[in-house]
Amino acid sequence: MKLSRLFIAVAGATAVSCVALVGCQSRASTGADMIMRNGFVYTVDSKDSVQQAVAVTGGKIVYVGSDEGVASYIGAQTQVVDLAGRMLMPGFIDAHMHPGDGGRAMTLCDLKYQTMTRKVFQETIQACLDAEKDKGPDVWLEVGSWDRMGMDGLDGDPDKSTLDALKTRRPIQVRSTDFHTVLVNSRGLAVAGIDKHTANPGDGKYVRDVAGNPTGICEDGAADAMAAVVPPATDAEKLTQSRAALDAMRQQGITSFFDALSGPENGKAFTTLELSGELTARALLAIKLDPAAATADPDKTIAEAKALAATYDQGEPKVAPGVSMRHVKLFMDGIINAPADTGAMLTPYLHNAGTDKAPKWAPGKNRGELYFPPQVLNPLLLKAVQAGFDPHLHATGDRAVRDSLNGIEYVRQQLPGNAFRPTITHAESVDPADYGRFKALDVTANMSFQWAQQAPSTVDGTNDHLGAERFARMEPSGSIARAGGRVAYGSDWPVDPLDEFLALKIGVTRSGDPQNPHSYGTKYAGRLNTAPALSRAEVLRTITLNAAEQLSWSRWSVRWRWASSLT
Ligand SMILES: [Zn+2]
């Protein structure tokens, strides 16, 4: 953030030269540490201006401008890089991802996001079991990156019997790519102690058959509960996974990342890697607030979050990457994609009142799941902000988005002048009446542009369940931007493969790239819908300056002083 801010400040004032710039006085004697010249330096300043050269001293950009102007920064020790006309721009800030899960997914039985029939699904998982014959009958097999929506379109949704048919006694759990669903076999349900008498958690459900027995499909909080039954990774395994995540980020040009669902494990792992000099991107970690705990005792929930933040948060960002923990994450709802239909909507999802051959889509009763009702959300958000946290609200459906905006409006009214930076992430379905409220309430919309393409998750059921009107405005990043709202990018990796450039491209085209293996081929070519797109300049801003604004580093010191004066 500091780098890009200074970069932008300097680029916007090239005529200013030395005034207030770090290192200016000494440059004649020692020169900059490094200069890069002869490039296409894309500044992301207010005019998206393009310069030629940059000088860096002590990890900070001290000059941006012409090749001629940078010449005086060259000293005897200066490293001079000839960019040979190539593009240089601020590092990517991925403002919503899950690096712990991403690193971990690389080590599981991996279904690799592939759309597969139930038969291929069974064969792939059987191969993983067969490759681990030495594992005892009580050791979980964990399977990741399952394209549930793709399978649903081909063969229908599976249940525990699909896994029970495999040759093993081991408990198995399969996690969907979106992380909102876990499928478990009968042995897994038994090991976890889940049966017809088990109550649903407040923020999810065990899907049941007509007799009330769990089918093996676990949604949201129930999926998390199932994942928690597996013994956690050891410290050594966690470090291996975190290194793998940082390696994947380096290959994408990510210099800062927001871990949208963190806990002490990730805080510990990234802090350890910082100490060993292996933390190659700034780590900003968000603490999940549990709806049941927050309803029962909101003060305790916030106090626990503060205590966790105090353990890992390192204060103001420095030049070298460090660890910060100053955000709280709230899941307002599930997901709007069929067949889950758990995103909270203002009006019901449609269901097929006809037949498969002659479908008749009509409103049903389901409006999705809302995990924080306003009477819990509003006072909780107020307490979180008073404690110095920025809220990061997962809201996919238009009702969850509206309730989130209402909650933020409430806090703005209670704390006028407070500089907190709220974010609504995903915002896949937004009522047009709410587009302008992102700007009015200074809320960042964090969007994953790769979802604005035709894919099994969008056009093989979700379109029918939403109906034509809602589908036509699905993934409204362009609409929110046109209404003046700030849009930032977050990959949500490993929900999708980590491919930032594909996502940026889809932000502009709102179409898949049939040539890219991380897209969905010619069957899914063409635009998602006719909702407006972002421009190239806009998408580059979403992954740099807007992401930095979402994460609001420069305001922290003031805000945390303000917060601590309250306590
Ligand atoms: Zn996420």
Coordinates of C-alpha atoms and ligand atoms in Angstrom, one line a residue:
M1 CA 0.0 0.0 0.0
K2 CA 2.7 2.5 0.9
L3 CA 4.5 1.7 -2.3
S4 CA 1.5 2.3 -4.4
R5 CA 0.4 5.4 -2.5
L6 CA 3.7 7.0 -2.8
F7 CA 4.0 5.9 -6.4
I8 CA 0.7 7.6 -7.1
A9 CA 1.4 10.7 -5.1
V10 CA 4.7 11.3 -6.9
A11 CA 3.3 10.4 -10.4
G12 CA 0.6 13.0 -9.9
A13 CA 3.2 15.7 -9.3
T14 CA 6.1 15.0 -11.5
A15 CA 7.0 18.7 -11.7
V16 CA 7.4 18.8 -7.9
S17 CA 10.7 16.9 -8.1
C18 CA 12.4 17.1 -4.7
V19 CA 9.7 18.6 -2.5
A20 CA 8.9 16.3 0.5
L21 CA 10.3 13.2 -1.2
V22 CA 12.3 10.8 0.9
G23 CA 15.9 10.6 -0.1
C24 CA 16.0 13.6 -2.4
Q25 CA 18.6 15.4 -0.5
S26 CA 21.1 12.5 -0.6
R27 CA 20.5 11.4 -4.1
A28 CA 23.3 13.4 -5.6
S29 CA 25.9 11.8 -3.3
T30 CA 24.6 8.2 -3.1
G31 CA 21.9 7.8 -5.8
A32 CA 18.8 5.7 -5.5
D33 CA 19.0 1.9 -4.7
M34 CA 17.4 1.0 -8.0
I35 CA 16.0 2.8 -11.0
M36 CA 13.8 1.3 -13.7
R37 CA 13.6 3.2 -17.0
N38 CA 12.6 2.9 -20.6
G39 CA 9.3 1.4 -19.6
F40 CA 5.5 1.8 -19.9
V41 CA 5.0 2.9 -16.3
Y42 CA 1.2 2.7 -15.7
T43 CA 0.7 4.8 -12.6
V44 CA -3.0 4.3 -11.7
D45 CA -3.0 8.0 -10.7
S46 CA -6.1 10.1 -11.2
K47 CA -5.5 10.4 -14.9
D48 CA -4.1 6.8 -15.3
S49 CA -1.0 8.6 -16.7
V50 CA 1.8 6.6 -18.2
Q51 CA 5.4 7.5 -17.4
Q52 CA 8.8 6.1 -18.3
A53 CA 10.9 5.6 -15.2
V54 CA 10.9 5.0 -11.4
A55 CA 13.5 5.4 -8.7
V56 CA 13.4 3.4 -5.4
T57 CA 15.3 4.1 -2.2
G58 CA 14.9 2.3 1.1
G59 CA 12.0 0.3 -0.3
K60 CA 10.1 3.4 -1.3
I61 CA 9.4 4.9 -4.7
V62 CA 11.1 8.4 -4.6
Y63 CA 10.6 9.4 -8.3
V64 CA 8.2 8.6 -11.1
G65 CA 8.6 10.4 -14.4
S66 CA 10.7 10.6 -17.5
D67 CA 13.9 8.8 -18.4
E68 CA 15.6 12.2 -18.5
G69 CA 14.3 13.1 -15.0
V70 CA 15.4 9.8 -13.4
A71 CA 19.0 10.2 -14.6
S72 CA 20.0 12.3 -11.6
Y73 CA 19.0 9.4 -9.3
I74 CA 21.7 7.2 -10.7
G75 CA 24.8 6.9 -8.4
A76 CA 27.7 4.5 -8.3
Q77 CA 25.8 1.9 -6.4
T78 CA 22.4 2.2 -8.2
Q79 CA 21.0 -0.9 -9.8
V80 CA 19.8 0.2 -13.2
V81 CA 17.0 -1.9 -14.9
D82 CA 16.2 -1.4 -18.5
L83 CA 12.5 -2.2 -18.9
A84 CA 12.9 -2.3 -22.7
G85 CA 9.4 -0.9 -23.2
R86 CA 7.6 -3.4 -20.9
M87 CA 4.8 -2.4 -18.6
L88 CA 5.4 -1.6 -14.9
M89 CA 2.5 -1.1 -12.6
P90 CA 1.7 -1.2 -8.9
G91 CA 1.7 -4.8 -7.4
F92 CA -1.7 -6.6 -7.3
I93 CA -3.6 -6.4 -4.1
D94 CA -6.0 -9.4 -3.9
A95 CA -8.6 -8.0 -1.5
H96 CA -10.5 -11.3 -0.9
M97 CA -9.0 -14.7 -0.9
H98 CA -8.4 -17.8 1.3
P99 CA -4.7 -18.6 1.2
G100 CA -4.9 -21.2 4.0
D101 CA -7.4 -23.2 2.0
G102 CA -5.7 -22.5 -1.2
G103 CA -2.4 -23.8 0.0
R104 CA -4.2 -26.8 1.6
A105 CA -6.2 -27.6 -1.5
M106 CA -2.9 -28.3 -3.3
T107 CA -2.3 -31.2 -0.8
L108 CA -5.7 -32.9 -0.9
C109 CA -7.4 -35.4 -3.2
D110 CA -7.9 -32.8 -5.9
L111 CA -10.9 -32.8 -8.3
K112 CA -9.3 -29.7 -9.9
Y113 CA -12.5 -27.8 -10.6
Q114 CA -13.4 -30.2 -13.4
T115 CA -17.0 -30.6 -14.4
M116 CA -17.5 -34.4 -14.0
T117 CA -20.1 -37.1 -14.0
R118 CA -20.9 -39.0 -10.9
K119 CA -19.0 -42.0 -12.4
V120 CA -15.8 -40.0 -13.0
F121 CA -16.2 -38.5 -9.6
Q122 CA -16.3 -41.9 -8.0
E123 CA -13.3 -43.2 -10.1
T124 CA -11.2 -40.2 -9.2
I125 CA -11.9 -40.5 -5.5
Q126 CA -11.3 -44.3 -5.6
A127 CA -7.9 -43.6 -7.1
C128 CA -7.0 -41.4 -4.2
L129 CA -8.1 -44.1 -1.8
D130 CA -6.1 -46.7 -3.6
A131 CA -3.0 -44.5 -3.6
E132 CA -3.2 -44.4 0.2
K133 CA -3.7 -48.0 1.1
D134 CA -1.5 -47.6 4.2
K135 CA -4.0 -45.2 5.8
G136 CA -6.1 -46.8 8.6
P137 CA -9.9 -47.1 8.5
D138 CA -10.5 -44.1 10.7
V139 CA -8.3 -41.6 8.8
W140 CA -10.4 -39.1 6.8
L141 CA -10.0 -38.8 3.1
E142 CA -10.4 -35.1 2.3
V143 CA -11.4 -34.3 -1.3
G144 CA -11.3 -30.7 -2.6
S145 CA -12.3 -28.5 -5.6
W146 CA -15.5 -30.4 -6.4
D147 CA -17.6 -28.6 -9.1
R148 CA -21.0 -29.4 -7.5
M149 CA -22.9 -27.2 -9.8
G150 CA -21.3 -28.7 -12.9
M151 CA -22.2 -32.2 -11.7
D152 CA -25.7 -31.2 -10.9
G153 CA -26.1 -30.0 -14.5
L154 CA -24.9 -33.4 -15.8
D155 CA -26.1 -36.0 -13.4
G156 CA -28.0 -34.3 -10.6
D157 CA -26.8 -33.7 -7.1
P158 CA -25.1 -36.7 -5.4
D159 CA -25.7 -37.8 -1.8
K160 CA -23.9 -40.1 0.7
S161 CA -24.7 -43.2 -1.4
T162 CA -22.4 -42.0 -4.2
L163 CA -19.5 -42.2 -1.7
D164 CA -20.8 -45.3 0.1
A165 CA -20.4 -47.2 -3.2
L166 CA -16.6 -46.8 -3.0
K167 CA -14.3 -49.6 -1.8
T168 CA -13.2 -48.2 1.6
R169 CA -14.1 -48.1 5.3
R170 CA -12.6 -44.7 5.7
P171 CA -14.7 -41.6 6.4
I172 CA -14.7 -39.3 3.3
Q173 CA -15.6 -35.6 2.9
V174 CA -15.8 -33.8 -0.3
R175 CA -15.7 -30.0 -0.4
S176 CA -17.3 -28.0 -3.2
T177 CA -15.3 -25.4 -5.0
D178 CA -17.4 -22.6 -3.4
F179 CA -16.7 -24.0 0.1
H180 CA -20.3 -23.8 1.0
T181 CA -21.1 -27.5 0.7
V182 CA -19.5 -30.6 2.1
L183 CA -20.6 -34.1 0.9
V184 CA -19.9 -36.9 3.5
N185 CA -20.3 -40.7 3.3
S186 CA -22.3 -42.7 5.9
R187 CA -19.1 -43.6 7.7
G188 CA -18.2 -39.9 7.9
L189 CA -21.6 -39.0 9.3
A190 CA -21.2 -41.7 11.9
V191 CA -17.7 -40.6 12.9
A192 CA -18.9 -37.0 13.2
G193 CA -21.9 -38.2 15.3
I194 CA -24.5 -36.7 12.9
D195 CA -27.8 -38.4 12.7
K196 CA -31.5 -37.6 12.4
H197 CA -31.5 -36.2 15.9
T198 CA -28.8 -33.7 15.3
A199 CA -30.0 -30.1 15.2
N200 CA -29.0 -27.8 12.4
P201 CA -26.5 -25.1 13.3
G202 CA -27.8 -21.5 13.2
D203 CA -25.9 -20.7 10.0
G204 CA -26.4 -23.8 7.9
K205 CA -28.1 -27.2 7.6
Y206 CA -27.7 -30.9 7.2
V207 CA -29.9 -31.7 4.2
R208 CA -32.3 -34.5 5.1
D209 CA -34.5 -37.1 3.3
V210 CA -38.2 -37.5 3.9
A211 CA -37.5 -39.6 7.1
G212 CA -35.3 -36.8 8.5
N213 CA -32.0 -38.7 8.0
P214 CA -29.0 -36.6 6.8
T215 CA -28.4 -37.2 3.1
G216 CA -24.7 -36.4 3.4
I217 CA -25.0 -32.9 2.0
C218 CA -24.0 -30.3 4.5
E219 CA -24.5 -26.6 3.8
D220 CA -22.7 -23.6 5.2
G221 CA -22.3 -23.9 9.0
A222 CA -22.9 -27.6 8.8
A223 CA -20.2 -27.9 6.2
D224 CA -17.8 -26.0 8.5
A225 CA -18.8 -28.2 11.4
M226 CA -18.0 -31.3 9.3
A227 CA -14.6 -29.9 8.2
A228 CA -13.8 -29.2 11.9
V229 CA -14.1 -32.9 12.7
V230 CA -10.9 -33.6 10.7
P231 CA -7.8 -33.2 12.9
P232 CA -6.2 -29.9 12.1
A233 CA -2.9 -29.7 10.1
T234 CA 0.2 -29.8 12.2
D235 CA 2.3 -26.6 12.4
A236 CA 4.8 -28.1 9.9
E237 CA 2.0 -29.0 7.4
K238 CA 0.5 -25.5 7.8
L239 CA 3.8 -23.9 7.0
T240 CA 4.2 -26.1 3.9
Q241 CA 0.7 -25.1 2.8
S242 CA 1.3 -21.4 3.5
R243 CA 4.6 -21.5 1.5
A244 CA 2.7 -23.0 -1.4
A245 CA 0.0 -20.3 -1.2
L246 CA 2.7 -17.5 -1.3
D247 CA 4.4 -19.2 -4.2
A248 CA 1.1 -19.2 -6.1
M249 CA 0.7 -15.5 -5.3
R250 CA 4.2 -14.6 -6.5
Q251 CA 3.5 -16.1 -9.8
Q252 CA 0.4 -13.9 -10.2
G253 CA 2.1 -10.6 -9.2
I254 CA 0.3 -10.4 -5.8
T255 CA 2.1 -8.2 -3.3
S256 CA -0.7 -7.9 -0.7
F257 CA -3.5 -10.2 0.1
F258 CA -6.6 -10.1 2.3
D259 CA -7.3 -13.5 4.0
A260 CA -11.1 -13.2 4.2
L261 CA -11.5 -15.9 6.8
S262 CA -8.6 -16.2 9.2
G263 CA -8.0 -17.5 12.6
P264 CA -5.0 -18.0 14.9
E265 CA -3.5 -20.8 12.6
N266 CA -3.0 -18.5 9.7
G267 CA -1.8 -15.7 11.9
K268 CA 0.8 -18.0 13.4
A269 CA 1.9 -19.5 10.0
F270 CA 2.3 -16.1 8.2
T271 CA 4.1 -14.6 11.3
T272 CA 6.5 -17.5 11.3
L273 CA 7.2 -17.1 7.6
E274 CA 7.8 -13.4 8.1
L275 CA 10.4 -14.2 10.8
S276 CA 12.2 -16.6 8.5
G277 CA 12.2 -14.1 5.6
E278 CA 9.7 -16.0 3.5
L279 CA 6.7 -13.8 3.7
T280 CA 6.7 -12.3 0.1
A281 CA 3.3 -10.5 0.3
R282 CA 1.7 -8.3 2.9
A283 CA -0.8 -10.4 4.9
L284 CA -4.1 -8.8 6.1
L285 CA -6.1 -11.3 8.0
A286 CA -9.9 -11.1 8.9
I287 CA -11.5 -12.7 11.9
K288 CA -14.8 -14.5 11.4
L289 CA -17.6 -13.6 13.8
D290 CA -19.9 -16.5 14.6
P291 CA -23.6 -15.6 14.4
A292 CA -24.7 -17.9 17.3
A293 CA -21.9 -16.6 19.6
A294 CA -22.5 -13.0 18.5
T295 CA -26.2 -13.3 19.2
A296 CA -25.7 -14.8 22.7
D297 CA -23.0 -12.3 23.8
P298 CA -21.9 -9.7 21.3
D299 CA -19.5 -8.0 23.8
K300 CA -17.6 -11.3 24.4
T301 CA -17.5 -11.9 20.6
I302 CA -15.8 -8.5 20.0
A303 CA -13.5 -8.9 23.0
E304 CA -12.3 -12.2 21.7
A305 CA -11.7 -10.7 18.3
K306 CA -9.7 -7.9 19.9
A307 CA -7.6 -10.3 21.8
L308 CA -6.8 -12.3 18.7
A309 CA -6.0 -9.2 16.7
A310 CA -3.7 -8.0 19.5
T311 CA -1.7 -11.2 19.2
Y312 CA -1.0 -10.9 15.5
D313 CA -1.6 -7.3 14.4
Q314 CA 1.7 -5.5 13.9
G315 CA 0.5 -2.0 13.6
E316 CA 1.3 0.4 10.8
P317 CA 2.5 -1.3 7.6
K318 CA 6.2 -1.2 7.0
V319 CA 8.2 -1.5 3.8
A320 CA 8.8 -5.2 4.2
P321 CA 5.7 -7.4 4.2
G322 CA 4.2 -8.0 7.6
V323 CA 1.0 -9.3 9.2
S324 CA -2.1 -7.3 10.1
M325 CA -5.4 -8.3 11.7
R326 CA -7.9 -5.5 11.7
H327 CA -11.0 -6.7 9.9
V328 CA -13.9 -8.8 11.0
K329 CA -15.8 -11.1 8.6
L330 CA -19.5 -11.8 8.7
F331 CA -21.4 -14.3 6.6
M332 CA -24.7 -12.6 6.0
D333 CA -26.0 -15.5 3.8
G334 CA -25.0 -18.5 1.7
I335 CA -24.7 -18.5 -2.1
I336 CA -27.2 -17.6 -4.8
N337 CA -26.2 -20.4 -7.1
A338 CA -28.4 -23.4 -7.8
P339 CA -28.9 -26.0 -6.4
A340 CA -27.8 -24.4 -3.0
D341 CA -30.1 -21.4 -3.3
T342 CA -28.9 -20.2 0.1
G343 CA -28.2 -16.6 -0.7
A344 CA -30.8 -14.3 1.0
M345 CA -33.2 -12.8 -1.6
L346 CA -35.9 -10.1 -1.4
T347 CA -38.3 -12.4 -3.3
P348 CA -38.3 -16.2 -3.6
Y349 CA -36.2 -18.4 -5.8
L350 CA -38.1 -20.0 -8.7
H351 CA -38.7 -23.7 -8.7
N352 CA -39.8 -26.0 -11.5
A353 CA -43.6 -26.5 -11.2
G354 CA -43.7 -28.3 -14.5
T355 CA -41.7 -31.3 -15.7
D356 CA -38.0 -31.7 -16.8
K357 CA -39.3 -31.7 -20.5
A358 CA -41.7 -28.9 -20.1
P359 CA -40.4 -26.8 -17.2
K360 CA -42.5 -24.1 -15.6
W361 CA -40.5 -21.9 -13.4
A362 CA -42.6 -20.3 -10.7
P363 CA -41.8 -18.6 -7.4
G364 CA -41.4 -21.1 -4.5
K365 CA -41.2 -20.4 -0.8
N366 CA -37.4 -20.3 -0.4
R367 CA -35.9 -16.8 0.0
G368 CA -32.5 -18.3 1.1
E369 CA -30.8 -18.0 4.5
L370 CA -30.1 -14.9 6.4
Y371 CA -27.5 -15.5 9.2
F372 CA -27.5 -12.1 10.9
P373 CA -30.9 -10.6 11.3
P374 CA -30.9 -6.7 11.6
Q375 CA -31.5 -6.8 15.4
V376 CA -28.3 -8.8 15.8
L377 CA -26.3 -7.2 12.9
N378 CA -26.7 -3.5 13.6
P379 CA -25.5 -3.4 17.3
L380 CA -22.8 -6.0 16.4
L381 CA -21.4 -3.8 13.6
L382 CA -21.5 -0.8 15.8
K383 CA -19.5 -2.6 18.5
A384 CA -17.0 -3.9 15.9
V385 CA -16.4 -0.5 14.5
Q386 CA -16.1 1.1 18.0
A387 CA -13.4 -1.5 18.7
G388 CA -11.5 -0.4 15.6
F389 CA -12.4 -3.1 13.2
D390 CA -13.4 -2.7 9.6
P391 CA -16.3 -5.0 8.7
H392 CA -16.1 -7.3 5.7
L393 CA -19.6 -8.7 4.9
H394 CA -20.2 -11.7 2.7
A395 CA -23.6 -10.9 1.0
T396 CA -24.5 -12.6 -2.2
G397 CA -28.3 -12.2 -2.4
D398 CA -30.1 -8.8 -2.8
R399 CA -31.7 -9.1 0.7
A400 CA -28.4 -9.8 2.4
V401 CA -26.8 -6.9 0.5
R402 CA -29.7 -4.5 1.5
D403 CA -29.5 -5.6 5.1
S404 CA -25.7 -5.1 5.1
L405 CA -26.1 -1.6 3.6
N406 CA -28.8 -0.8 6.2
G407 CA -26.5 -2.0 9.0
I408 CA -23.6 0.2 7.7
E409 CA -26.0 3.1 7.4
Y410 CA -27.0 2.6 11.0
V411 CA -23.3 2.7 12.1
R412 CA -22.6 5.8 10.0
Q413 CA -25.5 7.5 11.7
Q414 CA -24.4 6.4 15.2
L415 CA -20.7 7.4 14.6
P416 CA -20.7 10.4 12.3
G417 CA -17.2 11.2 11.0
N418 CA -15.8 7.8 11.8
A419 CA -13.5 6.8 9.0
F420 CA -14.2 3.0 9.1
R421 CA -14.1 1.3 5.7
P422 CA -16.8 -1.3 5.3
T423 CA -16.9 -3.8 2.5
I424 CA -19.7 -5.9 1.0
T425 CA -18.1 -8.9 -0.8
H426 CA -19.6 -10.8 -3.7
A427 CA -22.8 -8.7 -4.1
E428 CA -23.8 -11.0 -6.9
S429 CA -27.5 -9.9 -6.8
V430 CA -28.2 -6.3 -5.9
D431 CA -31.5 -4.6 -6.2
P432 CA -31.0 -1.6 -8.6
A433 CA -32.4 0.7 -5.9
D434 CA -29.3 -0.1 -3.9
Y435 CA -26.6 0.5 -6.5
G436 CA -26.2 4.1 -5.5
R437 CA -25.9 3.3 -1.8
F438 CA -22.4 2.0 -2.2
K439 CA -21.2 5.5 -3.0
A440 CA -23.6 7.2 -0.6
L441 CA -22.4 5.1 2.4
D442 CA -18.8 4.8 1.2
V443 CA -18.9 1.0 1.0
T444 CA -16.5 -1.0 -1.2
A445 CA -18.1 -3.7 -3.4
N446 CA -15.5 -6.5 -3.5
M447 CA -16.3 -8.5 -6.6
S448 CA -14.8 -11.7 -8.2
F449 CA -15.1 -10.9 -11.9
Q450 CA -14.6 -14.4 -13.1
W451 CA -18.1 -15.1 -11.9
A452 CA -19.4 -12.8 -14.6
Q453 CA -19.0 -15.5 -17.3
Q454 CA -21.2 -18.2 -18.6
A455 CA -20.3 -21.3 -16.5
P456 CA -22.1 -24.3 -14.9
S457 CA -22.5 -22.2 -11.8
T458 CA -24.4 -19.4 -13.7
V459 CA -26.2 -20.7 -16.7
D460 CA -27.0 -24.4 -15.8
G461 CA -29.6 -23.8 -13.2
T462 CA -28.9 -20.6 -11.4
N463 CA -30.4 -18.6 -14.3
D464 CA -33.7 -20.6 -14.0
H465 CA -33.8 -20.3 -10.2
L466 CA -33.2 -16.6 -10.3
G467 CA -35.5 -15.9 -13.3
A468 CA -34.9 -13.7 -16.2
E469 CA -35.1 -10.3 -14.5
R470 CA -32.6 -11.1 -11.7
F471 CA -30.3 -13.1 -14.0
A472 CA -30.1 -10.1 -16.4
R473 CA -28.5 -8.0 -13.6
M474 CA -26.4 -10.7 -12.0
E475 CA -22.8 -9.7 -11.1
P476 CA -23.4 -6.0 -11.1
S477 CA -19.8 -4.7 -10.8
G478 CA -20.3 -2.3 -13.8
S479 CA -23.7 -1.1 -12.4
I480 CA -22.2 -0.3 -9.0
A481 CA -19.3 1.5 -10.6
R482 CA -21.5 3.5 -12.9
A483 CA -23.5 4.6 -9.8
G484 CA -20.2 6.0 -8.4
G485 CA -19.4 3.1 -6.1
R486 CA -15.8 1.8 -5.4
V487 CA -15.3 -1.7 -6.8
A488 CA -12.3 -3.7 -5.6
Y489 CA -11.2 -7.1 -6.9
G490 CA -10.9 -10.3 -4.8
S491 CA -10.2 -13.7 -6.4
D492 CA -11.9 -15.8 -3.6
W493 CA -9.2 -18.4 -4.4
P494 CA -9.5 -21.4 -4.1
V495 CA -13.1 -21.1 -5.0
D496 CA -11.7 -20.8 -8.5
P497 CA -8.2 -21.4 -9.8
L498 CA -5.9 -18.4 -9.0
D499 CA -5.8 -16.6 -12.4
E500 CA -5.9 -12.9 -11.8
F501 CA -5.5 -11.9 -15.5
L502 CA -8.3 -14.1 -16.6
A503 CA -10.6 -12.5 -14.0
L504 CA -9.5 -9.0 -15.0
K505 CA -10.3 -9.9 -18.6
I506 CA -13.7 -11.1 -17.8
G507 CA -14.3 -7.9 -15.8
V508 CA -14.0 -6.2 -19.2
T509 CA -15.6 -8.7 -21.5
R510 CA -18.1 -10.4 -19.1
S511 CA -17.4 -13.5 -21.2
G512 CA -15.3 -16.6 -20.7
D513 CA -12.1 -17.2 -22.6
P514 CA -12.5 -20.5 -24.5
Q515 CA -8.7 -20.7 -24.9
N516 CA -8.0 -20.5 -21.1
P517 CA -8.2 -23.9 -19.3
H518 CA -9.5 -22.0 -16.2
S519 CA -12.5 -20.9 -18.2
Y520 CA -15.2 -23.2 -19.6
G521 CA -14.7 -23.7 -23.3
T522 CA -16.8 -23.0 -26.3
K523 CA -20.0 -24.4 -24.9
Y524 CA -20.0 -21.4 -22.5
A525 CA -18.8 -18.7 -24.9
G526 CA -20.6 -15.3 -25.0
R527 CA -21.6 -12.7 -22.5
L528 CA -23.2 -13.7 -19.2
N529 CA -25.8 -11.0 -19.6
T530 CA -26.2 -7.5 -20.8
A531 CA -25.3 -5.7 -17.5
P532 CA -22.6 -3.1 -17.9
A533 CA -18.9 -4.1 -17.9
L534 CA -15.8 -2.3 -16.4
S535 CA -13.2 -0.7 -18.6
R536 CA -9.6 -1.9 -18.7
A537 CA -8.5 1.1 -16.7
E538 CA -11.2 0.4 -14.2
V539 CA -10.3 -3.3 -13.6
L540 CA -6.6 -2.3 -13.1
R541 CA -7.8 0.2 -10.5
T542 CA -9.9 -2.5 -8.7
I543 CA -6.8 -4.7 -8.1
T544 CA -4.5 -1.8 -7.0
L545 CA -5.8 1.5 -5.7
N546 CA -9.4 0.5 -4.9
A547 CA -8.2 -2.7 -3.1
A548 CA -5.8 -0.5 -1.1
E549 CA -8.7 1.9 -0.3
Q550 CA -10.8 -1.1 0.8
L551 CA -8.1 -2.2 3.2
S552 CA -7.6 1.4 4.4
W553 CA -4.1 1.0 5.7
S554 CA -3.3 4.7 5.9
R555 CA -6.1 5.4 8.3
W556 CA -5.4 2.7 10.8
S557 CA -3.1 4.5 13.2
V558 CA -5.6 7.3 13.7
R559 CA -8.5 4.9 14.0
W560 CA -6.9 2.6 16.5
R561 CA -5.8 5.5 18.7
W562 CA -9.4 6.7 18.6
A563 CA -10.7 3.2 19.4
S564 CA -8.3 2.7 22.3
S565 CA -9.3 6.0 23.8
L566 CA -12.8 4.5 24.2
T567 CA -11.7 1.5 26.3
Ligands
ZN1 ZN -14.5 -16.0 0.3

